[in-house]
Short mmCIF file of C-alpha atoms and ligand atoms in Angstrom, two decimals:
data_model
loop_
_atom_site.label_atom_id
_atom_site.label_comp_id
_atom_site.label_asym_id
_atom_site.label_seq_id
_atom_site.Cartn_x
_atom_site.Cartn_y
_atom_site.Cartn_z
CA MET A 1 95.06 90.64 123.27
CA ASP A 2 95.19 90.17 126.51
CA ARG A 3 98.57 87.64 126.91
CA ARG A 4 100.54 85.77 130.15
CA ARG A 5 102.86 88.18 131.31
CA GLY A 6 106.30 85.54 131.37
CA PRO A 7 108.60 87.40 133.05
CA SER A 8 110.25 90.97 132.77
CA VAL A 9 113.20 90.84 129.65
CA ARG A 10 115.63 93.05 132.51
CA LEU A 11 114.86 89.56 134.56
CA ARG A 12 116.16 87.58 131.54
CA LEU A 13 118.72 89.40 130.67
CA THR A 14 120.11 89.86 134.68
CA LEU A 15 119.50 85.84 134.64
CA SER A 16 121.16 84.57 131.59
CA TYR A 17 124.04 87.91 132.74
CA ALA A 18 124.72 85.67 135.53
CA GLY A 19 124.99 82.46 134.47
CA PHE A 20 127.45 83.23 131.78
CA LEU A 21 129.75 84.65 135.14
CA MET A 22 128.77 81.86 137.31
CA LEU A 23 129.70 79.27 134.09
CA ALA A 24 132.79 81.48 133.20
CA GLY A 25 134.58 80.46 136.79
CA VAL A 26 132.67 76.98 137.38
CA LEU A 27 135.45 76.60 134.32
CA LEU A 28 138.22 79.32 135.46
CA LEU A 29 137.74 77.32 138.57
CA ALA A 30 138.00 73.93 136.79
CA ALA A 31 141.09 74.93 135.31
CA VAL A 32 142.99 76.24 138.36
CA TRP A 33 142.50 73.15 140.18
CA LEU A 34 143.33 70.99 136.90
CA PHE A 35 146.36 73.37 136.79
CA LEU A 36 146.64 71.99 140.93
CA LEU A 37 146.33 68.61 139.93
CA ARG A 38 149.28 68.46 137.97
CA TYR A 39 152.69 69.77 139.42
CA VAL A 40 150.96 68.85 143.16
CA PRO A 41 151.66 65.27 143.94
CA VAL A 42 149.13 61.81 144.90
CA ARG A 43 151.81 61.90 148.21
CA ALA A 44 154.49 63.67 149.81
CA LEU A 45 157.03 62.38 152.19
CA ILE A 46 156.91 64.99 154.85
CA ILE A 47 160.07 64.89 156.70
CA PRO A 48 159.98 67.26 160.42
CA GLY A 49 161.35 70.68 161.04
CA SER A 50 161.60 71.16 157.03
CA THR A 51 157.61 72.25 156.58
CA GLY A 52 157.43 73.06 159.96
CA GLY A 53 155.02 69.54 160.72
CA THR A 54 156.02 67.83 163.73
CA THR A 55 155.49 64.42 162.63
CA ASN A 56 157.12 62.84 159.78
CA GLY A 57 155.17 59.91 157.01
CA VAL A 58 153.32 59.65 153.73
CA PHE A 59 150.74 62.00 153.71
CA PRO A 60 147.91 62.66 151.21
CA VAL A 61 148.55 65.75 150.10
CA ARG A 62 145.57 65.65 147.29
CA SER A 63 142.28 65.18 149.96
CA ASN A 64 144.33 67.79 151.63
CA LEU A 65 144.48 70.05 149.10
CA LEU A 66 140.66 69.91 148.18
CA HIS A 67 139.36 70.08 151.94
CA VAL A 68 141.08 73.86 151.08
CA PHE A 69 140.22 74.56 147.50
CA ALA A 70 136.68 73.92 147.83
CA PRO A 71 135.38 76.14 150.46
CA ARG A 72 137.33 78.95 148.15
CA ALA A 73 135.84 77.98 144.77
CA ALA A 74 131.97 77.96 147.28
CA ALA A 75 132.88 81.48 148.56
CA VAL A 76 134.13 83.07 144.93
CA LEU A 77 131.15 81.03 143.15
CA ALA A 78 128.57 82.79 145.37
CA PHE A 79 130.52 86.01 144.83
CA LEU A 80 130.18 85.71 141.60
CA LEU A 81 126.70 85.70 141.53
CA VAL A 82 125.10 88.11 143.85
CA PHE A 83 127.79 90.73 141.70
CA GLY A 84 126.37 88.97 138.58
CA LEU A 85 123.29 89.38 139.65
CA VAL A 86 123.10 93.09 141.08
CA GLY A 87 125.52 94.07 138.14
CA GLY A 88 123.50 92.51 136.09
CA TRP A 89 120.50 94.07 137.68
CA LEU A 90 121.68 97.57 137.21
CA LEU A 91 123.63 97.15 133.79
CA ALA A 92 119.92 95.62 131.96
CA GLY A 93 117.98 98.18 133.32
CA ARG A 94 120.70 101.17 132.15
CA MET A 95 120.55 99.17 128.87
CA LEU A 96 116.36 98.60 128.51
CA ALA A 97 115.50 102.23 129.83
CA PRO A 98 115.29 104.28 126.47
CA LEU A 99 113.07 101.03 125.61
CA SER A 100 110.01 101.85 128.48
CA ARG A 101 110.17 105.47 126.82
CA LEU A 102 109.48 104.32 123.90
CA THR A 103 106.90 102.18 125.86
CA ASP A 104 104.97 105.49 127.10
CA ALA A 105 104.99 107.29 123.43
CA THR A 106 103.42 103.86 121.98
CA ARG A 107 100.87 104.20 124.53
CA LEU A 108 100.07 107.77 124.28
CA ALA A 109 99.89 107.81 120.94
CA SER A 110 97.39 104.82 120.97
CA THR A 111 95.15 107.70 122.42
CA GLY A 112 95.16 109.39 120.37
CA SER A 113 98.34 112.16 121.55
CA LEU A 114 100.03 111.59 118.46
CA SER A 115 102.19 115.51 119.15
CA HIS A 116 104.10 113.48 121.45
CA ARG A 117 107.44 112.88 120.60
CA VAL A 118 110.30 109.83 121.76
CA ARG A 119 113.54 112.71 120.67
CA LEU A 120 115.97 109.82 122.55
CA PRO A 121 119.21 111.76 123.48
CA GLY A 122 122.43 109.91 122.34
CA ARG A 123 124.37 108.54 119.81
CA LYS A 124 123.03 106.15 117.00
CA ASP A 125 122.73 102.56 117.94
CA GLU A 126 119.08 100.48 117.71
CA PHE A 127 117.29 102.32 119.70
CA ARG A 128 117.84 105.34 119.00
CA GLU A 129 117.35 103.92 115.67
CA LEU A 130 113.92 102.60 116.10
CA ALA A 131 113.47 106.40 118.13
CA ASP A 132 113.78 107.84 115.45
CA ALA A 133 111.85 105.82 113.25
CA PHE A 134 109.15 105.99 116.13
CA ASP A 135 109.17 109.98 115.89
CA THR A 136 109.08 110.33 112.08
CA MET A 137 105.87 107.05 111.98
CA LEU A 138 104.03 110.18 114.54
CA ALA A 139 104.63 112.65 112.57
CA ARG A 140 102.94 111.79 109.37
CA LEU A 141 100.34 110.00 111.16
CA GLN A 142 99.53 113.81 112.45
CA ALA A 143 100.37 115.42 109.52
CA HIS A 144 98.05 112.62 107.98
CA VAL A 145 95.00 113.02 110.31
CA SER A 146 95.25 116.93 110.11
CA GLU A 147 95.34 117.02 106.59
CA GLN A 148 91.46 114.38 106.89
CA ARG A 149 90.04 116.81 109.11
CA ARG A 150 91.15 119.22 107.21
CA PHE A 151 89.63 118.14 104.63
CA ALA A 152 87.05 117.23 106.27
CA ALA A 153 86.09 120.07 107.32
CA ASN A 154 86.91 121.96 103.78
CA ALA A 155 84.75 119.23 101.53
CA SER A 156 81.30 120.38 104.42
CA HIS A 157 81.66 124.59 104.34
CA GLU A 158 81.95 123.57 99.51
CA LEU A 159 78.83 121.45 100.27
CA ARG A 160 76.79 123.01 102.42
CA THR A 161 77.23 126.56 100.08
CA PRO A 162 75.23 125.02 97.09
CA LEU A 163 72.49 123.98 99.55
CA ALA A 164 72.77 127.76 101.70
CA ILE A 165 72.54 129.69 98.22
CA SER A 166 69.22 127.37 96.80
CA LYS A 167 67.26 127.84 99.94
CA ALA A 168 68.26 132.02 99.84
CA VAL A 169 66.97 132.28 95.88
CA LEU A 170 63.52 129.98 97.43
CA ASP A 171 63.24 132.54 99.90
CA VAL A 172 63.62 135.45 98.09
CA ALA A 173 60.93 133.96 95.53
CA ARG A 174 59.13 133.19 97.77
CA ALA A 175 58.91 136.85 99.61
CA ASP A 176 58.77 138.52 96.00
CA PRO A 177 54.95 138.22 94.62
CA ASP A 178 56.26 138.83 91.30
CA ARG A 179 59.00 136.50 91.00
CA ASP A 180 59.78 135.51 87.19
CA VAL A 181 60.56 131.63 86.97
CA ASP A 182 62.11 131.00 85.30
CA GLU A 183 64.98 133.83 86.14
CA VAL A 184 64.09 131.03 89.76
CA PHE A 185 65.01 127.88 87.58
CA ASP A 186 67.70 128.64 86.19
CA ARG A 187 69.70 130.20 89.05
CA LEU A 188 68.46 126.91 91.50
CA SER A 189 69.95 124.66 88.26
CA ALA A 190 72.79 126.43 87.72
CA VAL A 191 73.65 126.01 91.65
CA ASN A 192 72.49 122.24 91.34
CA THR A 193 74.78 121.50 88.72
CA ARG A 194 77.56 122.90 90.11
CA ALA A 195 76.38 120.83 93.67
CA ILE A 196 76.59 117.47 91.06
CA GLU A 197 80.54 118.97 89.78
CA LEU A 198 81.30 118.79 93.65
CA THR A 199 80.31 116.04 94.64
CA GLU A 200 80.87 113.99 91.68
CA ALA A 201 84.82 115.95 91.96
CA LEU A 202 84.94 114.46 95.90
CA LEU A 203 83.44 110.93 94.69
CA LEU A 204 86.46 110.81 92.02
CA LEU A 205 89.08 111.33 95.44
CA SER A 206 88.33 109.01 97.04
CA ARG A 207 87.88 106.24 94.69
CA ALA A 208 91.70 107.34 93.34
CA GLU A 209 92.62 107.07 96.52
CA GLN A 210 91.16 104.02 97.26
CA ARG A 211 93.69 102.80 94.65
CA SER A 212 91.17 99.36 93.04
CA PHE A 213 91.18 99.68 89.82
CA ALA A 214 92.10 97.21 86.68
CA ARG A 215 95.26 98.40 85.58
CA GLU A 216 96.24 98.24 81.95
CA ASP A 217 98.20 99.38 78.98
CA VAL A 218 97.78 102.69 77.60
CA ASP A 219 99.19 105.12 75.53
CA LEU A 220 100.06 108.81 77.37
CA SER A 221 100.22 110.95 74.04
CA LEU A 222 96.90 108.87 72.08
CA VAL A 223 94.54 110.34 76.06
CA ALA A 224 96.56 113.89 76.04
CA GLU A 225 95.11 113.87 72.70
CA GLU A 226 92.24 112.86 73.81
CA ALA A 227 91.61 115.61 76.77
CA ALA A 228 92.61 118.15 74.17
CA GLU A 229 90.17 117.90 72.22
CA THR A 230 87.20 117.50 74.78
CA LEU A 231 88.69 120.71 75.86
CA LEU A 232 89.39 122.31 72.30
CA PRO A 233 85.92 124.60 72.31
CA LEU A 234 86.72 125.59 75.49
CA ALA A 235 90.02 126.94 74.81
CA GLU A 236 88.85 128.12 70.94
CA LYS A 237 86.20 129.99 73.54
CA ARG A 238 88.73 131.71 75.65
CA GLY A 239 91.42 132.53 73.02
CA VAL A 240 93.94 130.03 74.12
CA THR A 241 96.37 128.26 71.89
CA ILE A 242 96.85 124.23 72.13
CA GLU A 243 99.96 122.86 71.20
CA THR A 244 100.46 118.89 71.41
CA LEU A 245 103.74 117.12 71.17
CA GLY A 246 105.27 113.41 71.59
CA GLY A 247 105.11 110.17 69.88
CA ILE A 248 103.90 106.98 71.35
CA THR A 249 104.39 107.23 75.09
CA PRO A 250 103.62 103.55 76.52
CA THR A 251 102.52 103.31 80.47
CA THR A 252 100.55 100.92 82.35
CA GLY A 253 96.79 102.36 84.43
CA SER A 254 93.72 103.58 84.63
CA HIS A 255 92.91 105.00 81.66
CA ALA A 256 89.80 106.70 82.42
CA LEU A 257 92.20 108.29 85.55
CA LEU A 258 94.96 108.88 83.48
CA LEU A 259 92.37 110.53 80.85
CA GLN A 260 90.92 112.57 83.53
CA LEU A 261 94.17 113.73 84.99
CA VAL A 262 95.03 115.32 81.64
CA THR A 263 91.21 116.94 81.59
CA ASN A 264 92.05 119.07 84.57
CA LEU A 265 96.11 119.83 84.28
CA LEU A 266 94.52 120.70 80.70
CA HIS A 267 90.84 122.60 81.63
CA ASN A 268 93.60 124.19 84.64
CA ALA A 269 95.73 125.62 81.94
CA ILE A 270 93.65 127.34 79.73
CA VAL A 271 91.01 128.33 82.68
CA HIS A 272 93.99 130.50 84.97
CA ASN A 273 95.11 131.75 81.90
CA LEU A 274 95.60 134.83 79.96
CA PRO A 275 91.90 136.58 79.39
CA GLU A 276 93.61 136.43 75.36
CA GLN A 277 96.20 135.34 73.73
CA GLY A 278 97.20 132.36 76.20
CA VAL A 279 98.99 128.99 74.99
CA VAL A 280 98.94 125.87 76.29
CA TRP A 281 101.44 123.23 75.43
CA VAL A 282 101.22 119.47 75.85
CA SER A 283 104.15 117.10 75.65
CA THR A 284 104.47 113.72 76.59
CA ASP A 285 107.69 112.19 76.04
CA VAL A 286 109.90 108.70 77.30
CA ARG A 287 112.59 109.17 79.46
CA PRO A 288 115.18 106.07 79.67
CA ASP A 289 115.16 107.14 83.85
CA SER A 290 111.40 107.65 84.87
CA GLY A 291 109.16 105.83 82.02
CA ALA A 292 106.71 108.24 80.71
CA VAL A 293 106.29 112.17 81.66
CA LEU A 294 104.13 114.93 80.92
CA THR A 295 103.99 118.09 81.28
CA VAL A 296 101.46 120.56 80.77
CA GLU A 297 102.41 124.09 80.53
CA ASN A 298 100.29 127.56 79.99
CA THR A 299 101.39 130.87 79.94
CA GLY A 300 99.09 133.07 82.10
CA GLY A 301 99.55 135.68 85.34
CA PRO A 302 102.44 134.90 88.16
CA VAL A 303 102.71 132.34 90.55
CA ASP A 304 103.72 132.28 93.69
CA PRO A 305 106.13 129.28 94.20
CA GLU A 306 105.86 129.34 97.61
CA PRO A 307 101.86 128.57 97.38
CA ALA A 308 102.14 126.58 93.86
CA THR A 309 103.42 123.33 96.46
CA THR A 310 99.74 123.62 97.87
CA LEU A 311 97.64 123.98 95.21
CA THR A 312 97.53 120.33 95.17
CA GLU A 313 95.83 120.30 98.77
CA PRO A 314 91.65 119.72 98.34
CA PHE A 315 90.34 123.43 97.45
CA GLN A 316 93.34 124.94 97.84
CA ARG A 317 92.30 128.03 95.39
CA GLY A 318 94.89 130.57 94.02
CA THR A 319 94.55 134.10 94.42
CA GLY A 320 93.35 135.15 90.71
CA ARG A 321 90.32 132.87 90.63
CA ALA A 322 88.67 132.17 87.19
CA HIS A 323 85.33 133.04 87.79
CA GLY A 324 82.72 132.67 85.45
CA ASP A 325 81.04 129.05 84.00
CA HIS A 326 84.26 127.15 84.47
CA ALA A 327 85.25 128.25 87.91
CA GLY A 328 86.80 124.75 89.50
CA VAL A 329 85.47 123.57 92.38
CA GLY A 330 88.90 123.65 94.34
CA LEU A 331 89.47 119.59 93.31
CA GLY A 332 91.89 119.14 90.17
CA LEU A 333 94.17 119.80 91.30
CA ALA A 334 94.01 117.28 94.31
CA ILE A 335 92.31 114.92 91.77
CA VAL A 336 95.53 114.93 89.92
CA ARG A 337 97.94 114.27 93.00
CA SER A 338 95.60 111.45 93.96
CA ILE A 339 95.55 109.90 90.64
CA THR A 340 99.16 110.36 90.05
CA GLN A 341 99.48 109.47 94.14
CA ALA A 342 97.69 105.53 92.92
CA HIS A 343 99.95 104.77 89.81
CA ASP A 344 103.25 105.75 91.72
CA GLY A 345 103.73 108.16 90.76
CA THR A 346 105.67 112.43 90.55
CA LEU A 347 103.44 115.58 89.85
CA THR A 348 106.38 118.52 89.97
CA LEU A 349 104.68 122.48 89.61
CA THR A 350 106.96 124.91 88.98
CA PRO A 351 106.10 128.35 88.14
CA ARG A 352 107.25 129.75 84.88
CA PRO A 353 109.50 133.06 85.28
CA ALA A 354 107.04 134.96 82.30
CA GLY A 355 104.08 133.79 84.69
CA GLY A 356 102.03 130.90 83.78
CA LEU A 357 103.04 126.88 85.34
CA ARG A 358 104.40 124.43 84.73
CA ILE A 359 102.63 120.84 85.32
CA THR A 360 104.35 117.57 85.35
CA VAL A 361 103.62 114.39 85.82
CA GLU A 362 106.03 111.04 85.91
CA LEU A 363 104.63 107.83 85.47
CA SER A 364 106.57 104.48 85.46
CA ALA A 365 106.70 102.49 82.06
CA PRO A 366 104.83 99.58 81.99
CA ASP A 367 106.66 96.50 83.29
CA PRO A 368 107.91 94.11 81.01
CA HIS A 369 107.55 90.77 82.04
CA SER A 370 103.59 92.01 83.56
CA ALA A 371 103.04 92.01 79.09
CA ASP A 372 100.20 89.28 78.62
N1 LIG B 1 97.85 125.94 84.63
C1 LIG B 1 97.41 126.76 85.70
N2 LIG B 1 98.26 128.15 85.48
C2 LIG B 1 98.41 128.80 86.76
N3 LIG B 1 97.45 128.51 87.88
C3 LIG B 1 96.95 127.50 88.04
C4 LIG B 1 96.84 125.92 87.03
N4 LIG B 1 96.82 125.51 87.68
C5 LIG B 1 95.71 124.82 88.92
N5 LIG B 1 96.39 127.14 89.09
C6 LIG B 1 95.90 127.35 90.65
O1 LIG B 1 95.75 126.41 91.18
C7 LIG B 1 94.85 126.79 91.71
C8 LIG B 1 93.94 125.00 92.23
O2 LIG B 1 93.63 124.60 90.77
P1 LIG B 1 92.54 123.32 90.67
O3 LIG B 1 93.02 122.45 92.10
O4 LIG B 1 92.71 123.12 90.05
O5 LIG B 1 91.31 124.05 91.61
P2 LIG B 1 89.70 124.84 91.17
O6 LIG B 1 90.68 125.00 89.11
O7 LIG B 1 88.80 124.41 91.17
O8 LIG B 1 90.67 126.80 91.04
C9 LIG B 1 93.23 127.45 91.45
O9 LIG B 1 92.92 127.56 91.46
C10 LIG B 1 94.47 128.20 90.55
O10 LIG B 1 95.12 129.47 91.19
MG1 LIG B 2 90.68 123.84 88.60
#
């Protein structure tokens, strides 16, 4: 955008200061002039000796007064003009100084340097508020960009792993004349399945982040039941009992994404559970203040409170990793977080004192006006 450069704000402020000062000066002088006119007669009879005059007669006092008054008034106005211009220029400069700091910071940010902050000193005023808001925005942007970079690096790394494993399997098989072809197929197939799972999880994540899905009325309790039914065989295999609780829990959103959310939470609750006699509690609830609430709670090993908050980052896995055929790709909770955010909900992870995790997802109740 190449716009013609207009007069600077400093100049415009200076001119308005000086202009106002001149106007006030003119008004004041006019008032003085009117005052003088009221008390000074048009003509006066001067008697010699009484006022130091030498001649007597009738004198036009007023026209003399004008001669005396006009040059002085002009001098006062000239002084006010100079004073207004100089003072205005200095004052405007002082007022606008924070703006140039903001401009510098914006220029730096637009060249990609997001680590710079304005950090405007002084008391809270309009400029300070703007600068603080700008700093907050920069901090969020910086965090977002570095999160994206981390994500891209991690995703590339995770995508490379199955390819590297396939290559190793193929290399070993080629070098071995007595290779077991079926075993090679099995291993390649397993690696391939995992790579597909990972790619699908990545696609799902980006779909949830785009927020481009149709919203419909959904009963969260039915969704939870559906997910529990699907995962029942896995739970039985691992000796985990699932207890579901809750009546009709209406909310709005994408049925498919919400099902994915509950499935991921339930899958985690089963997989990251005690080796035997684990329990998973799934409940849905309607709350007057927060709408629909889903809670998934499970027994398990102790979870540190500090890393619990970072578990929702992509590819973040806890220490006690679930191995074997149901190890996740590390995107389960990241997908849950994205789906929750896309539904304007809140996700809370709380480690249970006895071990395991309690996860709540608060969603809004359906908008009564949108019913159609
Ligand atoms: N219900 C849970 N109980 C205990 N730990 C959990 C639970 N859900 C997730 N976690 C921890 O959070 C980590 C991240 O979970 P997730 O994003 O689903 O990745 P993944 O399951 O693929 O490892 C897991 O590795 C696990 O350590
Ligand atoms: Mg998982």
